[in-house]
Amino acid sequence: MGERARLIVLGRQGAGKGTQCIRLAEHLGVPHLSTGDLLRAEVAAATPLGTEVAGYIDDGHLVPDDLVLDLVATNLGSPRARAAGYLLDGFPRTLAQGQALFEVLGRDAAHLALELHVPAEVVRPRLAARRVCLGCGAVSSAPAGGADPATCSECGGDVSRRADDTDEAIDRRLALYEEQSAPLLIWLDSHGLLTSVDGVGEPEEVFARITTVVDTALASRSESPGLVESH
Ligand code: AP5
Ligand code: MG
């Protein structure tokens, strides 16, 4: 297709959005934009935004829509950024955010919304086992029932749990997904944008399912540009 892909990737916390978006961004040749990663970078840099949002993130609450929309506008506001295409990981995650995205960028704000479907009982142990490298940011999983890996297999840096991967914050985040993101999924589906992929299985297996669905959808869209008629 002539234009770069613009995709929304959704899914319950721990569904593997970040894991799969890294691969998919390379496959499609478009930037990976994770609002969670952007917000954590603001927190780490102790910017005014980071100071304001740290408590929300660590406790597993959603950051207020206006702050997230400003952050996305900063990153996607220019025609150049839009032309480069994008994979939106974790944004939008409320109906208000979804409507704002399409209001600002128009009906082609996303060619496809991909939901990685993983049941809550599968994501919980994934989140508990997640380790993030403090040096390079690589995400890995502590072996089930085994000792924690002391260092990152990519760069040798120290690894740690994410501040919001506590039992309490995980409960809150999963509940918010049902409350806040379910209406967004229904809305995206009603506009013919939503495709669901089974996210259970080995990461390579899940990636193969994703590329089959995404490549087919993008190819059929380029043959039939009128696929998305309204929003
Ligand atoms: P964000 O960083 O987006 O976190 P999240 O939504 O909780 O999702 P996760 O990053 O936890 O899950 P993931 O699906 O990326 O899983 P991953 O690939 O890492 O947001 C964090 C916070 O920022 C929010 O709670 C909120 O406060 C704020 N925020 C962000 N966006 C916002 C927005 N739009 N509006 C308002 N607030 C916002 O995988 C998880 C683990 O599983 C890893 O260890 C991985 O190695 C492992 N894994 C991955 N795939 C598999 C597999 N197939 N099999 C086994 N293990 C696997
Ligand atoms: Mg993530």
mmCIF file of C-alpha atoms in Angstrom, residues 21-214:
data_model
loop_
_atom_site.group_PDB
_atom_site.id
_atom_site.type_symbol
_atom_site.label_atom_id
_atom_site.label_comp_id
_atom_site.label_asym_id
_atom_site.label_seq_id
_atom_site.Cartn_x
_atom_site.Cartn_y
_atom_site.Cartn_z
ATOM 1 C CA CYS A 21 4.423 -4.133 19.008
ATOM 2 C CA ILE A 22 8.225 -4.216 18.992
ATOM 3 C CA ARG A 23 8.083 -6.995 16.367
ATOM 4 C CA LEU A 24 5.131 -5.588 14.470
ATOM 5 C CA ALA A 25 6.697 -2.115 14.217
ATOM 6 C CA GLU A 26 9.711 -3.689 12.560
ATOM 7 C CA HIS A 27 7.527 -5.841 10.299
ATOM 8 C CA LEU A 28 5.475 -2.836 9.126
ATOM 9 C CA GLY A 29 8.301 -0.275 9.188
ATOM 10 C CA VAL A 30 6.406 2.184 11.376
ATOM 11 C CA PRO A 31 7.187 3.726 14.793
ATOM 12 C CA HIS A 32 5.876 2.111 17.984
ATOM 13 C CA LEU A 33 4.212 4.663 20.237
ATOM 14 C CA SER A 34 3.394 3.387 23.737
ATOM 15 C CA THR A 35 1.728 5.956 26.001
ATOM 16 C CA GLY A 36 2.801 3.872 29.013
ATOM 17 C CA ASP A 37 6.466 4.040 27.930
ATOM 18 C CA LEU A 38 6.189 7.773 27.166
ATOM 19 C CA LEU A 39 4.617 8.465 30.561
ATOM 20 C CA ARG A 40 7.224 6.366 32.413
ATOM 21 C CA ALA A 41 9.979 8.295 30.562
ATOM 22 C CA GLU A 42 8.440 11.554 31.855
ATOM 23 C CA VAL A 43 8.409 10.122 35.379
ATOM 24 C CA ALA A 44 12.033 8.968 35.098
ATOM 25 C CA ALA A 45 13.096 12.405 33.840
ATOM 26 C CA ALA A 46 11.146 14.077 36.692
ATOM 27 C CA THR A 47 9.469 16.513 34.289
ATOM 28 C CA PRO A 48 6.426 18.478 35.529
ATOM 29 C CA LEU A 49 4.181 16.015 33.627
ATOM 30 C CA GLY A 50 6.053 13.063 35.114
ATOM 31 C CA THR A 51 5.673 14.428 38.629
ATOM 32 C CA GLU A 52 1.955 14.913 38.044
ATOM 33 C CA VAL A 53 1.287 11.425 36.651
ATOM 34 C CA ALA A 54 3.593 9.221 38.771
ATOM 35 C CA GLY A 55 0.993 8.554 41.461
ATOM 36 C CA TYR A 56 -1.685 7.575 38.957
ATOM 37 C CA ILE A 57 0.602 5.097 37.203
ATOM 38 C CA ASP A 58 2.090 3.475 40.301
ATOM 39 C CA ASP A 59 -1.355 2.970 41.882
ATOM 40 C CA GLY A 60 -2.821 1.516 38.672
ATOM 41 C CA HIS A 61 -5.187 4.388 37.904
ATOM 42 C CA LEU A 62 -5.620 5.850 34.443
ATOM 43 C CA VAL A 63 -3.876 9.160 33.801
ATOM 44 C CA PRO A 64 -6.515 11.853 33.079
ATOM 45 C CA ASP A 65 -7.538 12.026 29.430
ATOM 46 C CA ASP A 66 -6.438 15.654 28.909
ATOM 47 C CA LEU A 67 -2.851 14.890 29.957
ATOM 48 C CA VAL A 68 -2.665 11.794 27.753
ATOM 49 C CA LEU A 69 -4.191 13.619 24.776
ATOM 50 C CA ASP A 70 -1.621 16.427 25.106
ATOM 51 C CA LEU A 71 1.158 13.853 25.178
ATOM 52 C CA VAL A 72 -0.159 12.121 22.059
ATOM 53 C CA ALA A 73 -0.624 15.468 20.281
ATOM 54 C CA THR A 74 3.015 16.292 21.020
ATOM 55 C CA ASN A 75 4.088 13.049 19.387
ATOM 56 C CA LEU A 76 1.576 12.796 16.531
ATOM 57 C CA GLY A 77 0.695 16.436 15.949
ATOM 58 C CA SER A 78 2.878 17.045 12.913
ATOM 59 C CA PRO A 79 1.880 15.947 9.392
ATOM 60 C CA ARG A 80 5.316 14.312 9.170
ATOM 61 C CA ALA A 81 4.664 12.118 12.209
ATOM 62 C CA ARG A 82 1.315 11.092 10.809
ATOM 63 C CA ALA A 83 2.775 10.320 7.383
ATOM 64 C CA ALA A 84 5.357 8.001 8.983
ATOM 65 C CA GLY A 85 2.526 5.753 10.202
ATOM 66 C CA TYR A 86 2.299 4.385 13.727
ATOM 67 C CA LEU A 87 1.463 1.581 16.080
ATOM 68 C CA LEU A 88 -0.445 3.010 19.032
ATOM 69 C CA ASP A 89 0.167 0.764 22.057
ATOM 70 C CA GLY A 90 -2.151 1.466 24.995
ATOM 71 C CA PHE A 91 -3.798 4.499 23.409
ATOM 72 C CA PRO A 92 -6.680 5.080 23.090
ATOM 73 C CA ARG A 93 -7.960 3.161 26.117
ATOM 74 C CA THR A 94 -11.149 5.094 26.898
ATOM 75 C CA LEU A 95 -14.045 5.937 24.621
ATOM 76 C CA ALA A 96 -13.304 9.661 25.055
ATOM 77 C CA GLN A 97 -9.699 9.117 23.926
ATOM 78 C CA GLY A 98 -10.849 7.122 20.887
ATOM 79 C CA GLN A 99 -13.336 9.773 19.841
ATOM 80 C CA ALA A 100 -10.735 12.526 20.319
ATOM 81 C CA LEU A 101 -8.211 10.645 18.174
ATOM 82 C CA PHE A 102 -10.625 10.390 15.241
ATOM 83 C CA GLU A 103 -11.915 13.944 15.699
ATOM 84 C CA VAL A 104 -8.395 15.373 15.507
ATOM 85 C CA LEU A 105 -6.825 13.118 12.860
ATOM 86 C CA GLY A 106 -9.896 12.265 10.797
ATOM 87 C CA ARG A 107 -11.387 8.957 9.794
ATOM 88 C CA ASP A 108 -8.030 7.522 8.711
ATOM 89 C CA ALA A 109 -6.582 8.014 12.205
ATOM 90 C CA ALA A 110 -6.412 4.212 12.305
ATOM 91 C CA HIS A 111 -6.694 1.660 9.532
ATOM 92 C CA LEU A 112 -7.242 -1.137 12.012
ATOM 93 C CA ALA A 113 -7.665 -1.715 15.749
ATOM 94 C CA LEU A 114 -6.118 -4.993 16.846
ATOM 95 C CA GLU A 115 -7.223 -6.515 20.132
ATOM 96 C CA LEU A 116 -4.830 -9.060 21.627
ATOM 97 C CA HIS A 117 -7.256 -11.263 23.496
ATOM 98 C CA VAL A 118 -5.855 -12.923 26.629
ATOM 99 C CA PRO A 119 -8.027 -13.952 29.624
ATOM 100 C CA ALA A 120 -7.428 -12.291 33.010
ATOM 101 C CA GLU A 121 -6.268 -15.560 34.603
ATOM 102 C CA VAL A 122 -3.480 -15.790 32.004
ATOM 103 C CA VAL A 123 -2.267 -12.177 32.278
ATOM 104 C CA ARG A 124 -1.992 -12.160 36.079
ATOM 105 C CA PRO A 125 1.000 -14.529 36.293
ATOM 106 C CA ARG A 126 2.586 -12.801 33.301
ATOM 107 C CA LEU A 127 2.455 -9.437 35.101
ATOM 108 C CA ALA A 128 3.774 -10.927 38.327
ATOM 109 C CA ALA A 129 6.705 -12.449 36.432
ATOM 110 C CA ARG A 130 7.508 -9.400 34.290
ATOM 111 C CA ARG A 131 10.965 -7.927 34.774
ATOM 112 C CA VAL A 132 12.228 -4.737 33.140
ATOM 113 C CA CYS A 133 15.896 -3.939 32.625
ATOM 114 C CA LEU A 134 16.891 -0.721 34.375
ATOM 115 C CA GLY A 135 19.629 -0.256 31.783
ATOM 116 C CA CYS A 136 18.170 -0.947 28.334
ATOM 117 C CA GLY A 137 14.466 -1.311 29.159
ATOM 118 C CA ALA A 138 14.213 -4.850 27.738
ATOM 119 C CA VAL A 139 11.204 -6.751 29.070
ATOM 120 C CA SER A 140 11.578 -10.372 30.189
ATOM 121 C CA SER A 141 9.835 -12.906 32.402
ATOM 122 C CA ALA A 142 11.179 -14.438 35.599
ATOM 123 C CA PRO A 143 11.113 -18.227 35.276
ATOM 124 C CA ALA A 144 8.068 -19.844 36.921
ATOM 125 C CA GLY A 145 8.985 -21.162 40.361
ATOM 126 C CA GLY A 146 12.663 -20.427 39.770
ATOM 127 C CA ALA A 147 15.099 -17.805 40.946
ATOM 128 C CA ASP A 148 14.801 -14.325 39.528
ATOM 129 C CA PRO A 149 17.264 -13.589 36.749
ATOM 130 C CA ALA A 150 19.820 -11.325 38.414
ATOM 131 C CA THR A 151 20.666 -9.429 35.260
ATOM 132 C CA CYS A 152 19.290 -8.618 31.819
ATOM 133 C CA SER A 153 20.110 -11.181 29.143
ATOM 134 C CA GLU A 154 20.394 -8.362 26.565
ATOM 135 C CA CYS A 155 22.805 -5.937 28.255
ATOM 136 C CA GLY A 156 23.712 -7.373 31.663
ATOM 137 C CA GLY A 157 21.924 -4.511 33.494
ATOM 138 C CA ASP A 158 19.916 -4.925 36.692
ATOM 139 C CA VAL A 159 16.272 -5.963 36.305
ATOM 140 C CA SER A 160 13.313 -5.048 38.476
ATOM 141 C CA ARG A 161 9.511 -5.272 38.674
ATOM 142 C CA ARG A 162 7.464 -2.402 37.291
ATOM 143 C CA ALA A 163 6.102 -0.176 40.084
ATOM 144 C CA ASP A 164 2.525 -0.942 38.978
ATOM 145 C CA ASP A 165 2.992 -4.731 38.884
ATOM 146 C CA THR A 166 1.918 -5.139 42.515
ATOM 147 C CA ASP A 167 -1.145 -7.303 43.284
ATOM 148 C CA GLU A 168 -3.209 -4.262 44.273
ATOM 149 C CA ALA A 169 -2.326 -2.169 41.208
ATOM 150 C CA ILE A 170 -2.822 -5.188 38.905
ATOM 151 C CA ASP A 171 -6.356 -5.670 40.319
ATOM 152 C CA ARG A 172 -7.162 -2.010 39.749
ATOM 153 C CA ARG A 173 -5.713 -1.945 36.213
ATOM 154 C CA LEU A 174 -7.627 -5.063 35.171
ATOM 155 C CA ALA A 175 -10.879 -3.682 36.606
ATOM 156 C CA LEU A 176 -10.344 -0.402 34.753
ATOM 157 C CA TYR A 177 -9.843 -2.305 31.507
ATOM 158 C CA GLU A 178 -13.309 -3.830 31.875
ATOM 159 C CA GLU A 179 -14.893 -0.495 32.833
ATOM 160 C CA GLN A 180 -13.106 1.977 30.598
ATOM 161 C CA SER A 181 -11.824 0.054 27.600
ATOM 162 C CA ALA A 182 -14.784 -2.264 26.957
ATOM 163 C CA PRO A 183 -16.965 0.624 25.654
ATOM 164 C CA LEU A 184 -14.097 1.659 23.368
ATOM 165 C CA LEU A 185 -13.849 -1.860 21.924
ATOM 166 C CA ILE A 186 -17.597 -1.891 21.250
ATOM 167 C CA TRP A 187 -17.354 1.509 19.562
ATOM 168 C CA LEU A 188 -14.399 0.498 17.371
ATOM 169 C CA ASP A 189 -16.218 -2.706 16.422
ATOM 170 C CA SER A 190 -19.364 -0.785 15.485
ATOM 171 C CA HIS A 191 -17.254 1.165 12.984
ATOM 172 C CA GLY A 192 -15.767 -1.943 11.400
ATOM 173 C CA LEU A 193 -12.281 -1.294 12.750
ATOM 174 C CA LEU A 194 -11.824 -3.995 15.377
ATOM 175 C CA THR A 195 -10.102 -7.312 14.825
ATOM 176 C CA SER A 196 -9.407 -9.704 17.663
ATOM 177 C CA VAL A 197 -6.449 -12.091 17.777
ATOM 178 C CA ASP A 198 -5.868 -14.872 20.303
ATOM 179 C CA GLY A 199 -2.854 -13.755 22.374
ATOM 180 C CA VAL A 200 -2.371 -17.036 24.253
ATOM 181 C CA GLY A 201 0.622 -19.133 23.250
ATOM 182 C CA GLU A 202 4.303 -18.623 22.608
ATOM 183 C CA PRO A 203 5.169 -15.053 21.516
ATOM 184 C CA GLU A 204 6.326 -16.293 18.084
ATOM 185 C CA GLU A 205 3.049 -18.152 17.592
ATOM 186 C CA VAL A 206 1.030 -15.057 18.564
ATOM 187 C CA PHE A 207 3.123 -12.899 16.237
ATOM 188 C CA ALA A 208 2.402 -15.234 13.316
ATOM 189 C CA ARG A 209 -1.344 -14.901 13.989
ATOM 190 C CA ILE A 210 -1.042 -11.114 14.162
ATOM 191 C CA THR A 211 0.879 -10.713 10.923
ATOM 192 C CA THR A 212 -1.579 -12.971 9.079
ATOM 193 C CA VAL A 213 -4.522 -10.836 10.221
ATOM 194 C CA VAL A 214 -2.816 -7.454 9.832
#
